[in-house]
Coordinates of C-alpha atoms and ligand atoms in Angstrom, one line a residue:
M1 CA 8.4 45.5 66.0
S2 CA 10.8 43.4 64.2
T3 CA 14.6 44.0 63.8
K4 CA 14.7 41.8 60.5
G5 CA 16.3 43.7 57.7
A6 CA 17.0 47.2 57.0
R7 CA 16.1 48.0 53.3
D8 CA 12.5 48.5 52.0
Y9 CA 11.7 45.4 50.0
R10 CA 8.0 45.8 49.9
P11 CA 6.8 45.1 46.1
T12 CA 4.5 47.7 44.4
M13 CA 2.1 45.5 42.2
H14 CA 2.0 42.4 44.6
Y15 CA -0.2 42.3 47.6
A16 CA 1.7 42.3 51.0
P17 CA 0.2 43.3 54.4
P18 CA 0.9 46.6 56.0
T19 CA 2.6 45.2 58.7
G20 CA 2.7 41.5 60.4
W21 CA 2.8 38.3 58.5
I22 CA 0.9 36.6 55.8
N23 CA 0.9 33.2 54.2
D24 CA -1.7 31.5 52.1
P25 CA -4.3 33.2 50.0
N26 CA -7.8 32.3 51.2
G27 CA -11.4 33.1 50.2
L28 CA -10.5 34.4 46.7
L29 CA -13.7 35.7 44.9
Y30 CA -15.0 37.9 42.5
E31 CA -18.3 39.8 42.6
N32 CA -19.8 42.9 40.9
G33 CA -16.4 44.3 39.6
T34 CA -14.5 43.6 43.0
W35 CA -12.0 41.0 43.7
H36 CA -11.7 39.9 47.1
L37 CA -8.4 38.3 48.6
F38 CA -8.1 37.0 52.1
A39 CA -4.8 35.8 53.6
Q40 CA -3.5 33.8 56.5
H41 CA -2.4 36.5 58.8
N42 CA -0.5 37.2 62.1
P43 CA -1.1 40.9 62.8
A44 CA 1.2 40.8 65.9
E45 CA 4.6 40.0 64.3
P46 CA 6.0 39.6 61.0
V47 CA 6.4 35.8 61.5
W48 CA 4.0 33.0 61.5
G49 CA 1.6 33.0 64.6
P50 CA -2.0 32.5 65.7
M51 CA -4.0 32.8 62.3
H52 CA -6.2 35.5 61.5
W53 CA -7.8 36.0 57.7
R54 CA -6.6 39.5 56.5
H55 CA -8.9 41.0 53.8
A56 CA -8.2 43.0 50.7
T57 CA -9.9 44.1 47.6
S58 CA -9.1 45.1 44.2
T59 CA -10.7 46.2 41.0
D60 CA -7.7 45.4 38.6
L61 CA -6.0 42.5 40.5
L62 CA -3.0 44.7 40.7
N63 CA -3.6 47.3 43.3
W64 CA -5.1 46.0 46.6
Q65 CA -6.7 48.1 48.9
D66 CA -6.3 46.7 52.7
Q67 CA -9.7 46.1 54.3
G68 CA -8.2 44.9 57.7
I69 CA -8.9 41.8 59.7
A70 CA -12.0 39.9 58.6
M71 CA -11.8 36.5 61.0
Y72 CA -10.4 36.3 64.4
P73 CA -9.1 33.1 66.2
D74 CA -12.2 31.6 68.4
E75 CA -11.6 30.8 71.8
K76 CA -13.0 27.3 71.9
L77 CA -12.3 26.2 68.2
G78 CA -9.1 27.7 67.5
T79 CA -7.3 29.7 65.0
I80 CA -8.6 30.5 61.5
Y81 CA -6.7 28.2 59.1
S82 CA -6.9 28.2 55.2
G83 CA -10.1 28.1 53.5
S84 CA -12.2 29.5 50.4
A85 CA -15.2 31.5 49.8
I86 CA -18.4 31.3 47.6
I87 CA -21.7 33.4 46.8
D88 CA -24.5 31.2 48.1
K89 CA -26.9 31.8 45.1
G90 CA -30.4 31.2 46.0
N91 CA -29.3 31.5 49.7
T92 CA -29.3 27.6 50.3
S93 CA -27.6 28.2 53.6
G94 CA -30.5 30.4 54.9
L95 CA -27.6 32.6 56.3
G96 CA -28.7 35.4 53.8
D97 CA -30.5 38.6 54.9
G98 CA -32.8 38.6 51.8
T99 CA -29.8 38.4 49.5
D100 CA -27.2 35.8 48.5
P101 CA -24.7 35.7 51.4
M102 CA -20.8 35.2 50.9
I103 CA -20.0 32.0 52.7
L104 CA -16.5 31.4 54.0
V105 CA -15.6 28.0 54.6
Y106 CA -12.1 27.3 56.4
T107 CA -10.5 25.3 59.1
H108 CA -10.6 25.7 62.8
H109 CA -7.3 24.7 64.1
G110 CA -7.4 24.2 67.8
E111 CA -7.1 20.7 69.7
T112 CA -8.1 19.1 66.2
E113 CA -8.6 20.6 62.8
Q114 CA -12.3 20.9 61.8
Q115 CA -14.3 22.6 59.0
S116 CA -16.3 25.6 59.8
I117 CA -18.3 28.3 57.9
A118 CA -18.9 32.2 58.2
Y119 CA -21.3 34.4 56.3
S120 CA -21.5 37.9 55.3
N121 CA -24.3 39.9 53.7
D122 CA -22.2 43.2 53.2
R123 CA -18.9 41.5 52.2
M124 CA -16.9 43.5 54.7
H125 CA -18.2 41.9 58.1
F126 CA -18.0 38.2 58.7
T127 CA -20.0 36.2 61.2
P128 CA -19.2 32.8 62.2
Y129 CA -21.9 30.3 62.1
Q130 CA -23.4 29.5 65.4
G131 CA -23.3 25.6 64.8
N132 CA -19.7 25.3 63.8
P133 CA -17.8 23.0 62.9
V134 CA -19.8 21.8 60.2
I135 CA -17.3 19.1 59.3
P136 CA -15.8 17.6 62.5
N137 CA -12.6 16.0 62.6
P138 CA -12.7 12.2 61.6
G139 CA -9.7 11.3 63.7
L140 CA -6.8 12.9 61.4
R141 CA -4.1 15.2 62.8
D142 CA -4.0 17.1 59.4
F143 CA -7.4 17.8 58.0
R144 CA -7.7 21.1 56.5
D145 CA -8.0 23.9 54.0
P146 CA -11.5 23.4 52.5
K147 CA -11.9 24.8 48.8
V148 CA -15.7 25.1 48.2
F149 CA -17.0 25.0 44.6
R150 CA -20.5 24.5 42.7
N151 CA -20.9 21.0 41.7
E152 CA -22.7 21.2 38.3
R153 CA -22.8 17.3 37.8
L154 CA -24.8 16.7 41.2
D155 CA -26.3 20.2 41.6
C156 CA -25.0 20.8 44.9
W157 CA -22.0 22.4 46.7
S158 CA -18.9 20.4 46.9
L159 CA -15.6 20.8 48.5
V160 CA -12.1 19.4 48.5
L161 CA -9.8 19.5 51.4
A162 CA -6.4 18.2 52.4
A163 CA -6.4 15.1 54.9
S164 CA -3.0 14.0 55.7
D165 CA -1.5 12.1 52.4
H166 CA -4.6 12.3 50.3
A167 CA -7.4 14.8 49.4
E168 CA -11.1 14.3 50.4
F169 CA -14.4 15.3 48.5
Y170 CA -17.5 16.5 50.5
A171 CA -21.0 17.5 49.1
S172 CA -23.7 19.5 50.6
D173 CA -27.1 21.0 49.5
D174 CA -26.8 23.9 52.1
L175 CA -23.2 24.5 52.9
I176 CA -23.9 23.3 56.5
H177 CA -24.5 19.5 56.2
W178 CA -21.9 17.6 54.2
R179 CA -21.4 14.2 53.4
K180 CA -18.0 12.7 52.1
T181 CA -18.0 11.6 48.6
G182 CA -14.5 10.3 48.1
E183 CA -10.8 10.4 48.4
F184 CA -7.7 10.7 46.0
G185 CA -3.9 10.7 46.4
A186 CA -2.6 8.0 48.7
K187 CA -1.3 6.0 45.9
E188 CA -1.2 8.7 43.4
N189 CA 1.1 11.2 45.4
R190 CA 4.6 11.4 43.6
L191 CA 6.2 13.4 46.3
G192 CA 5.3 12.0 49.8
G193 CA 4.6 14.4 52.7
V194 CA 1.4 15.8 53.8
F195 CA -1.1 17.4 51.3
E196 CA -2.2 21.1 51.9
C197 CA -4.4 23.5 50.1
T198 CA -5.9 21.5 47.5
D199 CA -7.9 22.9 44.7
L200 CA -10.0 21.3 42.0
F201 CA -11.5 23.0 38.7
P202 CA -12.0 22.1 34.9
L203 CA -10.1 23.4 32.1
T204 CA -10.6 23.2 28.5
A205 CA -8.0 21.3 26.6
P206 CA -6.8 22.4 22.9
D207 CA -9.1 19.6 21.6
G208 CA -12.0 21.0 23.2
S209 CA -12.6 18.2 25.9
T210 CA -12.7 19.1 29.7
V211 CA -9.9 18.0 31.8
W212 CA -10.1 18.3 35.5
V213 CA -7.0 19.7 37.4
L214 CA -6.2 18.7 41.1
V215 CA -3.8 21.0 42.6
V216 CA -2.0 20.0 45.7
S217 CA 0.4 22.0 47.7
T218 CA 2.5 19.6 49.3
A219 CA 4.6 19.9 52.8
L220 CA 8.1 18.2 52.6
H221 CA 11.0 17.8 54.7
P222 CA 13.2 21.1 54.3
A223 CA 15.8 18.8 52.6
F224 CA 13.4 18.9 49.9
G225 CA 12.7 22.5 49.9
S226 CA 9.7 22.0 52.6
G227 CA 6.7 23.0 50.2
R228 CA 6.1 22.2 46.6
M229 CA 3.1 22.3 44.4
Q230 CA 2.0 19.2 42.3
Y231 CA -0.9 18.8 40.0
F232 CA -3.0 15.9 38.5
L233 CA -4.8 15.9 35.2
G234 CA -7.9 13.6 35.1
E235 CA -11.8 13.5 35.7
F236 CA -14.3 14.4 38.5
D237 CA -17.5 12.5 38.1
G238 CA -19.2 14.7 41.0
E239 CA -17.9 12.5 43.7
T240 CA -14.5 11.8 43.5
F241 CA -11.3 12.9 41.2
R242 CA -9.7 10.1 39.2
E243 CA -6.4 10.9 37.5
T244 CA -6.8 9.9 33.8
M245 CA -3.3 11.3 32.6
P246 CA -0.7 10.0 35.0
S247 CA 2.7 11.3 34.6
P248 CA 6.0 9.4 35.7
L249 CA 7.3 12.4 37.3
P250 CA 5.6 14.8 39.5
R251 CA 4.1 17.8 37.5
F252 CA 5.1 21.0 39.3
L253 CA 3.1 24.2 39.2
D254 CA 6.0 26.2 39.8
T255 CA 9.6 25.4 39.5
G256 CA 10.8 27.9 42.2
Y257 CA 10.8 27.7 45.7
D258 CA 8.8 30.7 46.3
D259 CA 5.3 29.8 45.3
Y260 CA 2.9 27.7 47.7
A261 CA -0.7 27.3 48.6
A262 CA -1.7 28.6 45.2
V263 CA -5.7 28.3 44.8
T264 CA -8.2 30.1 42.4
F265 CA -10.8 32.6 42.6
A266 CA -14.7 31.6 42.7
N267 CA -17.5 33.1 40.9
T268 CA -15.8 34.2 37.7
D269 CA -15.5 32.1 34.5
R270 CA -11.8 32.9 34.2
R271 CA -9.6 30.5 36.0
L272 CA -7.2 32.8 38.0
M273 CA -5.0 31.7 40.6
I274 CA -2.7 33.5 43.1
G275 CA 0.0 32.0 45.4
W276 CA 1.9 32.9 48.5
A277 CA 5.2 34.1 47.3
A278 CA 7.2 32.5 49.9
C279 CA 8.7 28.9 51.0
P280 CA 7.4 27.7 54.3
G281 CA 11.1 26.6 55.1
Y282 CA 12.7 29.8 55.3
A283 CA 9.6 32.5 55.0
N284 CA 9.8 33.4 58.9
L285 CA 13.3 34.5 58.7
M286 CA 13.4 36.9 55.4
P287 CA 14.8 40.3 55.8
T288 CA 11.9 42.5 55.0
G289 CA 11.2 44.5 58.4
D290 CA 7.9 44.8 59.8
F291 CA 5.9 42.9 57.1
C292 CA 6.7 39.7 55.8
C293 CA 5.5 38.0 52.6
C294 CA 3.6 38.8 49.6
M295 CA 1.5 37.1 46.9
T296 CA 2.4 36.2 43.5
Y297 CA 0.8 38.0 40.4
V298 CA -2.5 36.5 39.7
R299 CA -2.2 34.0 36.9
E300 CA -4.7 33.0 34.3
L301 CA -4.7 29.2 33.8
G302 CA -5.1 27.1 30.6
L303 CA -4.0 23.8 29.2
V304 CA -1.7 23.7 25.9
D305 CA -0.1 20.7 24.1
T306 CA 3.8 20.9 24.4
D307 CA 6.4 18.8 23.1
T308 CA 6.4 16.9 26.3
G309 CA 2.5 16.4 26.5
L310 CA -0.6 18.4 27.8
K311 CA 0.4 21.0 30.5
V312 CA -1.1 23.5 32.7
C313 CA 0.0 27.0 31.4
M314 CA 0.1 30.4 33.4
K315 CA -0.1 33.8 32.1
P316 CA 0.1 36.6 34.5
V317 CA -2.1 39.7 35.0
T318 CA 0.8 42.4 35.2
P319 CA 1.0 46.1 34.5
D320 CA 1.4 47.5 30.9
F321 CA 5.1 48.0 30.0
D322 CA 6.3 50.0 27.3
M323 CA 8.8 47.6 25.9
R324 CA 12.2 48.6 24.1
E325 CA 15.0 46.7 22.5
A326 CA 18.3 46.2 24.6
E327 CA 21.7 47.5 23.2
Q328 CA 24.2 45.3 21.4
A329 CA 27.2 45.2 23.9
E330 CA 30.8 44.0 23.3
P331 CA 30.4 40.1 22.7
I332 CA 32.4 38.0 25.3
A333 CA 35.5 36.7 23.4
L334 CA 36.3 33.1 23.7
V335 CA 39.8 31.5 23.4
P336 CA 40.6 30.1 21.0
R337 CA 37.9 30.9 18.6
G338 CA 34.4 32.4 18.6
S339 CA 32.6 34.8 21.0
I340 CA 29.4 35.0 22.7
P341 CA 26.8 37.6 21.7
V342 CA 25.9 40.2 24.7
H343 CA 23.1 42.5 25.1
E344 CA 22.6 44.9 27.8
S345 CA 20.2 47.6 29.3
A346 CA 20.0 49.7 32.1
L347 CA 17.1 48.7 34.3
P348 CA 14.1 51.3 34.5
G349 CA 13.7 50.8 38.3
E350 CA 12.7 48.0 40.5
L351 CA 9.2 47.1 38.6
F352 CA 9.9 45.8 35.2
K353 CA 9.3 43.0 32.5
I354 CA 12.2 41.6 30.5
H355 CA 11.2 39.6 27.3
V356 CA 13.9 37.3 26.2
T357 CA 14.3 35.6 22.9
A358 CA 17.1 33.1 21.8
K359 CA 18.2 30.4 19.6
G360 CA 19.1 28.1 22.5
C361 CA 21.1 28.3 25.6
C362 CA 21.3 31.7 27.1
T363 CA 21.9 33.4 30.4
L364 CA 20.0 36.5 31.6
T365 CA 21.7 38.4 34.4
L366 CA 20.4 41.4 36.6
Y367 CA 23.2 43.2 38.7
N368 CA 24.1 45.9 40.8
D369 CA 27.4 47.8 41.8
E370 CA 27.6 45.4 44.8
G371 CA 28.6 42.4 42.7
E372 CA 25.3 40.7 43.3
A373 CA 23.8 38.9 40.5
F374 CA 20.5 37.0 39.9
S375 CA 20.4 34.8 36.6
V376 CA 17.9 33.1 34.6
S377 CA 19.3 30.5 32.1
V378 CA 18.4 27.9 29.8
D379 CA 21.1 25.4 29.7
T380 CA 22.4 22.9 27.2
E381 CA 20.2 20.2 28.9
Q382 CA 17.2 22.0 28.0
K383 CA 16.5 23.0 31.6
L384 CA 15.4 26.5 33.1
V385 CA 18.0 27.2 35.8
V386 CA 17.2 30.1 38.2
D387 CA 20.3 31.1 40.3
R388 CA 20.3 33.4 43.2
T389 CA 23.4 32.1 45.0
H390 CA 25.2 35.4 45.0
A391 CA 21.9 37.8 44.3
G392 CA 21.9 39.7 47.7
E393 CA 21.1 39.0 51.3
N394 CA 21.1 35.3 51.8
G395 CA 22.6 34.7 55.4
F396 CA 19.1 34.9 57.2
S397 CA 18.5 31.1 56.5
A398 CA 20.8 28.1 55.8
L399 CA 18.1 26.5 53.8
Y400 CA 17.8 29.6 51.3
D401 CA 21.4 30.1 51.1
S402 CA 22.0 26.2 50.8
G403 CA 22.4 24.1 47.6
I404 CA 18.8 23.0 48.1
C405 CA 17.1 26.3 47.7
A406 CA 19.8 28.7 46.0
V407 CA 19.4 27.2 42.6
S408 CA 16.0 26.1 41.2
G409 CA 14.4 25.1 38.0
G410 CA 13.2 22.2 36.0
P411 CA 13.0 20.6 32.5
R412 CA 11.5 22.7 29.4
S413 CA 8.3 21.5 28.0
N414 CA 9.1 22.7 24.6
F415 CA 12.3 22.3 22.5
G416 CA 13.9 24.6 20.3
E417 CA 13.8 28.4 20.4
V418 CA 13.7 30.1 23.7
S419 CA 11.2 32.5 24.6
F420 CA 10.5 33.8 28.3
D421 CA 9.4 36.8 30.2
L422 CA 10.9 37.8 33.6
Y423 CA 8.7 40.2 35.9
F424 CA 10.4 41.6 38.4
D425 CA 9.0 43.8 41.4
R426 CA 11.8 44.8 44.1
M427 CA 12.1 41.3 45.6
I428 CA 10.2 38.9 43.7
A429 CA 11.1 37.6 40.3
E430 CA 8.6 35.4 38.3
V431 CA 9.6 33.5 35.0
Y432 CA 7.4 32.4 32.3
L433 CA 9.1 30.0 29.8
D434 CA 7.4 27.7 27.1
E435 CA 4.2 29.5 26.9
G436 CA 4.0 29.7 30.7
T437 CA 4.2 25.9 31.2
V438 CA 7.5 26.1 33.0
V439 CA 7.2 28.7 35.7
N440 CA 9.7 30.0 38.2
T441 CA 8.8 32.2 41.4
S442 CA 12.1 33.2 43.1
L443 CA 12.5 35.9 46.0
V444 CA 15.7 37.8 46.1
F445 CA 17.0 40.6 48.5
P446 CA 19.6 42.7 46.6
R447 CA 21.4 45.1 49.1
T448 CA 20.9 48.1 46.5
P449 CA 18.7 47.7 43.5
Y450 CA 19.9 45.7 40.6
T451 CA 20.9 48.4 37.8
H452 CA 21.4 46.6 34.8
A453 CA 20.5 43.7 32.7
K454 CA 22.7 41.5 30.6
L455 CA 21.9 38.7 28.0
C456 CA 24.7 36.3 26.9
G457 CA 23.8 33.9 24.0
E458 CA 22.4 34.1 20.5
G459 CA 19.2 36.2 21.3
T460 CA 18.2 39.4 22.6
F461 CA 15.6 41.0 25.0
E462 CA 13.2 43.5 25.1
I463 CA 12.5 45.8 28.5
G464 CA 10.0 47.8 29.9
Ligands
FRU1 C1 -0.1 25.9 54.0 C2 -0.8 26.1 55.6 C3 -2.2 25.2 55.4 C4 -2.8 25.6 56.7 C5 -2.0 27.2 57.0 C6 -1.8 27.7 58.3 O1 0.9 26.9 54.1 O2 0.1 25.2 56.5 O3 -2.2 24.0 55.5 O4 -4.1 25.9 56.8 O5 -0.8 27.2 56.3 O6 -1.3 28.9 58.3

């Protein structure tokens, strides 16, 4: 039992383990009305440790039913690192018992990192394949996190995995015998660092064309925040990915520090993604007691044209909120002239949504009686700025508390009027600005719940 923290920070609508630790989402898959979510898991303690896969299911992507531990470390091959799942339509692997099996493709992390598979015919029990590994290590220290998908182009299975400073692509007819088909990223990586948890999928652009998106979680030195997700836009010819729309600056999927290792669900036409809502650099130290870490809301991905080009946009799957207008409060008088309009509202609890509209710069602040405040601003330089410097407990980690990770954000993709949504669930704040093309996930640990929200600027907000 850990002694980390006293207050209950467990979110209500974001998946968290009953006890122990989770990190990356794994094996995301939809089948017959059930959403499957697995997570990197250490059952023994609320800190990173020997990796298992924990299993949870949901019918609405909000309420998650814990299903216990699905995968245990293997004595010879090692612990169970990240990976993905697929329904093996047509039983190409031969591992089905007369029906199509669910196949997990994952990394065994032991003396080396190698890719293995496991199968399930009832979707609750998972049996490692006797002949593991199916992709042995080619001599790389970092070689992990296979994301498997159906390759319509070559009519086979494909997977993308993270191999040191690049992504590698493999193809197979039976999910057991794999051949390497390509590599991407050693030159194109705009962040440096080691690739982790890659994902590759097509999205339809507003002009009707298909654009392939390669998402890469990138492990960085803590001085740069320790983990960020970038994405590349381009083509997949069935064998490899090519970037056709390079951007001079990295494209970040999330401008906050608390969204990492995000990947998408298999076996559904909707492109739905979920991320590990934490930062590798300080997650271990968070003051949440006997559980540690949760997932983000599930987010539906699309592509939109913005003032700054084609961008991936995200729209979260959330509970329905009954929205009402905030009250007009005393404006802040400015000396010698003018004043800033202020709107204010009491908060309806610790699970809520706030929708802000404003002409331009504005700051939304959540606060409590302890003098703790968390703010989301659009500043005069057209940037989103999320500030948790005085938001609550922060002494647990120098990195969280430092100038590096206390404030986050990034440039807007649309100019002009401001419109954003803030979703809050006890310790997790998610901001969606500019049609969800500028997203920010930030964890905060207020010592007592925030009681009020206040908007300063020419605008107003609705709350529910
Ligand atoms: C990303 C990651 C993966 C790895 C897993 C281990 O957070 O480092 O690359 O498979 O976590 O828990």
